[in-house]
Coordinates of C-alpha atoms in Angstrom, one line a residue:
M1 CA 14.4 -12.6 2.7
N2 CA 12.8 -10.9 5.7
V3 CA 14.1 -8.0 7.8
F4 CA 15.8 -10.0 10.5
E5 CA 17.7 -12.0 7.9
I6 CA 18.9 -8.8 6.4
L7 CA 20.0 -7.6 9.8
A8 CA 21.8 -10.9 10.5
I9 CA 23.7 -10.4 7.3
S10 CA 24.4 -6.8 8.3
Q11 CA 25.8 -7.9 11.6
D12 CA 28.1 -10.5 9.9
L13 CA 29.3 -7.8 7.5
A14 CA 29.9 -5.4 10.4
G15 CA 32.0 -8.1 12.1
L16 CA 33.9 -8.8 8.8
T17 CA 34.6 -5.0 8.5
Y18 CA 35.9 -4.9 12.0
F19 CA 38.3 -7.8 11.6
L20 CA 39.5 -6.6 8.2
G21 CA 40.4 -3.4 9.9
T22 CA 42.4 -5.2 12.7
L23 CA 44.0 -7.3 10.0
L24 CA 45.2 -4.3 8.0
M25 CA 46.5 -2.6 11.2
A26 CA 48.5 -5.7 12.0
V27 CA 49.9 -6.3 8.4
P28 CA 53.6 -5.4 8.3
I29 CA 53.2 -3.3 5.1
P30 CA 54.5 0.2 5.6
V31 CA 52.1 1.7 2.9
Y32 CA 50.0 4.5 4.2
G33 CA 47.3 4.0 1.6
V34 CA 46.7 0.5 3.0
K35 CA 47.3 1.1 6.7
K36 CA 45.0 4.1 6.9
W37 CA 42.0 1.8 6.2
G38 CA 42.7 -0.2 9.3
P39 CA 41.3 2.3 11.9
R40 CA 38.5 3.3 9.5
L41 CA 37.3 -0.2 9.1
V42 CA 37.4 -0.9 12.8
I43 CA 35.3 2.2 13.5
D44 CA 33.0 1.4 10.6
G45 CA 32.5 -2.2 11.9
I46 CA 31.5 -0.9 15.3
Y47 CA 29.3 1.8 13.9
S48 CA 27.5 -0.7 11.7
S49 CA 27.0 -3.1 14.6
V50 CA 25.5 -0.3 16.6
L51 CA 23.0 0.5 13.8
V52 CA 22.0 -3.1 13.6
N53 CA 21.2 -3.2 17.3
L54 CA 19.4 0.1 17.1
Y55 CA 17.0 -1.1 14.3
E56 CA 14.0 -1.6 16.6
T57 CA 14.8 1.6 18.4
L58 CA 14.8 3.5 15.1
I59 CA 11.4 2.0 14.2
A60 CA 10.0 3.0 17.6
I61 CA 11.3 6.5 17.1
I62 CA 9.7 6.8 13.7
A63 CA 6.4 5.6 15.1
Q64 CA 6.7 7.9 18.1
L65 CA 7.5 11.0 15.9
G66 CA 4.6 10.1 13.6
S67 CA 2.2 9.8 16.5
Y68 CA 3.5 13.1 18.0
L69 CA 2.9 14.9 14.6
G70 CA -0.5 13.3 14.2
I71 CA 0.1 11.4 11.0
N72 CA -2.7 9.2 9.7
W73 CA -1.8 6.9 6.9
S74 CA -5.4 5.7 6.4
Y75 CA -6.7 9.3 6.0
Y76 CA -3.8 10.2 3.7
M77 CA -4.3 7.2 1.4
N78 CA -8.0 7.8 1.3
W79 CA -7.3 11.5 0.4
L80 CA -5.1 10.4 -2.5
Y81 CA -7.7 8.0 -3.8
Q82 CA -10.4 10.6 -3.6
L83 CA -8.2 13.0 -5.5
L84 CA -7.6 10.4 -8.2
T85 CA -11.3 9.6 -8.3
G86 CA -12.1 13.3 -8.8
E87 CA -9.6 13.6 -11.6
L88 CA -11.0 10.5 -13.3
Q89 CA -14.5 11.9 -13.1
V90 CA -13.4 15.2 -14.8
Y91 CA -11.5 13.2 -17.4
T92 CA -14.4 10.9 -18.1
L93 CA -16.8 13.9 -18.5
L94 CA -14.4 15.7 -20.9
R95 CA -13.7 12.5 -22.8
T96 CA -17.5 12.0 -23.3
L97 CA -17.9 15.5 -24.5
Y98 CA -14.9 15.3 -26.8
T99 CA -16.2 12.0 -28.3
T100 CA -19.7 13.4 -28.8
I101 CA -18.5 16.6 -30.6
T102 CA -16.1 14.8 -32.9
S103 CA -18.7 12.2 -33.8
F104 CA -20.7 14.8 -35.7
P105 CA -19.9 15.7 -39.3
Y106 CA -17.1 18.3 -39.4
G107 CA -16.9 18.0 -35.6
G108 CA -13.2 18.0 -35.7
I109 CA -13.1 21.6 -36.8
N110 CA -15.3 22.7 -34.0
P111 CA -13.4 25.5 -32.1
I112 CA -14.1 23.8 -28.8
V113 CA -12.2 20.6 -29.8
G114 CA -8.8 22.2 -29.3
P115 CA -9.3 23.3 -25.7
L116 CA -11.0 20.0 -24.9
S117 CA -8.0 18.1 -26.2
L118 CA -5.6 20.3 -24.1
F119 CA -7.7 19.8 -21.0
L120 CA -7.8 16.0 -21.5
S121 CA -4.0 16.0 -21.8
M122 CA -3.6 18.0 -18.6
I123 CA -6.0 15.9 -16.6
S124 CA -4.3 12.8 -17.8
G125 CA -1.0 14.2 -16.5
F126 CA -2.6 15.1 -13.2
M127 CA -3.8 11.5 -12.9
S128 CA -0.3 10.1 -13.7
I129 CA 1.2 12.3 -11.0
T130 CA -1.4 11.2 -8.4
G131 CA -1.0 7.6 -9.4
T132 CA 2.8 7.8 -9.0
L133 CA 2.4 9.4 -5.6
I134 CA 0.1 6.5 -4.6
V135 CA 2.7 3.9 -5.6
I136 CA 5.5 5.7 -3.7
S137 CA 3.3 6.1 -0.7
Q138 CA 2.3 2.4 -0.7
L139 CA 6.0 1.5 -1.0
V140 CA 7.0 3.6 1.9
Y141 CA 4.0 2.5 4.1
N142 CA 4.4 -1.2 3.5
Y143 CA 8.2 -1.5 3.4
V144 CA 9.5 1.2 5.7
G145 CA 11.2 -1.4 7.9
L146 CA 12.7 -3.2 4.9
I147 CA 14.0 0.0 3.4
L148 CA 15.6 0.9 6.8
A149 CA 17.2 -2.6 7.1
L150 CA 18.5 -2.4 3.6
G151 CA 20.1 0.9 4.4
I152 CA 21.9 -0.6 7.4
L153 CA 23.0 -3.5 5.2
L154 CA 24.5 -1.2 2.6
I155 CA 26.3 0.8 5.3
S156 CA 27.7 -2.5 6.7
I157 CA 29.5 -3.4 3.5
P158 CA 33.3 -3.2 4.0
F159 CA 35.4 -0.3 2.6
R160 CA 32.3 2.0 2.6
V161 CA 31.2 0.7 -0.8
G162 CA 27.5 1.2 0.0
R163 CA 27.8 3.8 2.8
S164 CA 26.3 6.8 0.8
I165 CA 23.3 4.9 -0.6
G166 CA 22.7 3.2 2.7
G167 CA 22.4 6.5 4.5
S168 CA 20.0 7.7 1.8
F169 CA 17.8 4.6 2.4
I170 CA 17.7 5.3 6.1
G171 CA 17.0 9.0 5.6
F172 CA 14.3 8.3 3.0
S173 CA 12.5 5.7 5.2
I174 CA 12.4 8.0 8.2
V175 CA 11.5 11.3 6.5
F176 CA 9.0 10.1 3.9
Y177 CA 7.2 7.7 6.3
I178 CA 6.6 10.6 8.7
G179 CA 6.3 13.4 6.0
L180 CA 4.1 12.0 3.3
P181 CA 0.9 11.7 5.3
L182 CA 1.2 15.4 6.3
L183 CA 0.8 16.5 2.6
P184 CA -2.9 17.2 2.9
S185 CA -2.2 19.3 6.1
F186 CA 0.5 21.2 4.2
L187 CA -1.9 22.0 1.4
S188 CA -4.7 23.0 3.8
A189 CA -2.3 25.4 5.6
F190 CA -2.1 27.3 2.3
N191 CA -5.9 27.0 1.7
V192 CA -5.4 24.6 -1.2
N193 CA -8.1 21.9 -1.3
V194 CA -8.3 20.1 -4.7
L195 CA -11.0 17.8 -3.5
Q196 CA -13.5 20.7 -3.6
N197 CA -12.9 21.4 -7.3
T198 CA -14.8 19.4 -9.8
V199 CA -17.1 19.9 -12.8
N200 CA -20.7 18.6 -12.6
S201 CA -21.7 19.6 -16.1
A202 CA -20.0 19.3 -19.5
D203 CA -21.4 22.7 -20.4
N204 CA -19.5 24.5 -17.7
L205 CA -16.1 24.7 -19.4
T206 CA -15.5 28.2 -18.0
V207 CA -15.4 26.7 -14.5
L208 CA -13.1 24.0 -15.7
A209 CA -10.7 26.5 -17.3
T210 CA -10.8 29.1 -14.6
Q211 CA -11.1 27.1 -11.4
V212 CA -10.6 23.3 -11.7
I213 CA -7.5 23.2 -13.9
P214 CA -5.7 26.0 -12.0
A215 CA -6.6 24.3 -8.7
Y216 CA -5.2 20.9 -9.9
I217 CA -2.1 22.6 -11.1
E218 CA -1.6 24.2 -7.7
G219 CA -2.7 21.2 -5.7
T220 CA -1.2 18.3 -7.6
I221 CA 1.9 19.9 -9.1
L222 CA 3.2 23.2 -7.6
M223 CA 2.5 22.7 -3.9
P224 CA 3.3 19.0 -3.8
L225 CA 6.5 19.8 -5.7
V226 CA 7.5 22.2 -3.0
Y227 CA 6.6 19.8 -0.2
I228 CA 8.4 16.8 -1.8
G229 CA 11.4 19.1 -2.2
I230 CA 11.4 19.9 1.5
L231 CA 11.2 16.1 2.3
T232 CA 14.0 15.4 -0.2
S233 CA 16.2 18.0 1.5
L234 CA 15.6 16.6 4.9
S235 CA 16.2 13.0 3.6
I236 CA 19.5 13.9 2.1
G237 CA 20.5 15.8 5.2
I238 CA 19.7 12.9 7.5
G239 CA 21.3 10.4 5.1
S240 CA 24.4 12.4 4.9
A241 CA 24.6 12.7 8.7
I242 CA 24.2 9.0 9.1
S243 CA 26.6 7.9 6.3
G244 CA 29.1 10.7 6.9
S245 CA 29.1 11.5 3.2
Y246 CA 26.9 13.0 0.5
S247 CA 23.8 10.9 -0.2
R248 CA 21.0 10.8 -2.7
L249 CA 17.4 9.5 -2.5
P250 CA 17.0 5.8 -3.4
I251 CA 14.2 6.7 -5.8
P252 CA 13.7 9.5 -8.3
V253 CA 11.3 12.2 -7.2
D254 CA 11.3 14.3 -10.3
F255 CA 8.0 12.7 -11.6
L256 CA 6.3 16.0 -10.7

């Protein structure tokens, strides 16, 4: 099912919502709990129809805002893959050193084994976070139009069944498509550059413990967590404004 098929279904649901509203307004049942839905459904049907017809306008606005802010998805994805490559290099170096030490007799009781094991676990965690961010970024970049259309579809469902989650889909698609590529710029604004931190020698564990690991903690956990939190707040705000009710993100962002 492509985007325009989803929009066609959304338009049908918007029409259904409108006519259900007119039907409830005309039904001779003097029950306020039933009658109050009539005007609401009429307004919801019109609103959903407007959103369907504004789909291409919303896509154009997203692209225009992105261009105005100077987003570059190619640079951003390349930055993520470079970050993952650097983490993998550090992990491979530490893993080689760990395997070499533990291969000797009584190597397991070497005092350096404990810190190495800890560093390996931390670097593995950093790679998991970066990999998850890559997956989410690819999802947003490749399917922003589909996510937006699904949001409109959910809002179009009668009786506001999917209104909240629909608004969150729309807010998520707008904010994260524009905001995610600006993550490297956000880090640079605070002089955080994790791509410059690496270990070229297995003997230089001091550099690893005092520079590389702290830089990765700051550049792949703390600062991205703050930035994702900002994007999440903006997404929820836009989603709530569009849906007229409290919304949540369509995907969990607590992987950090």
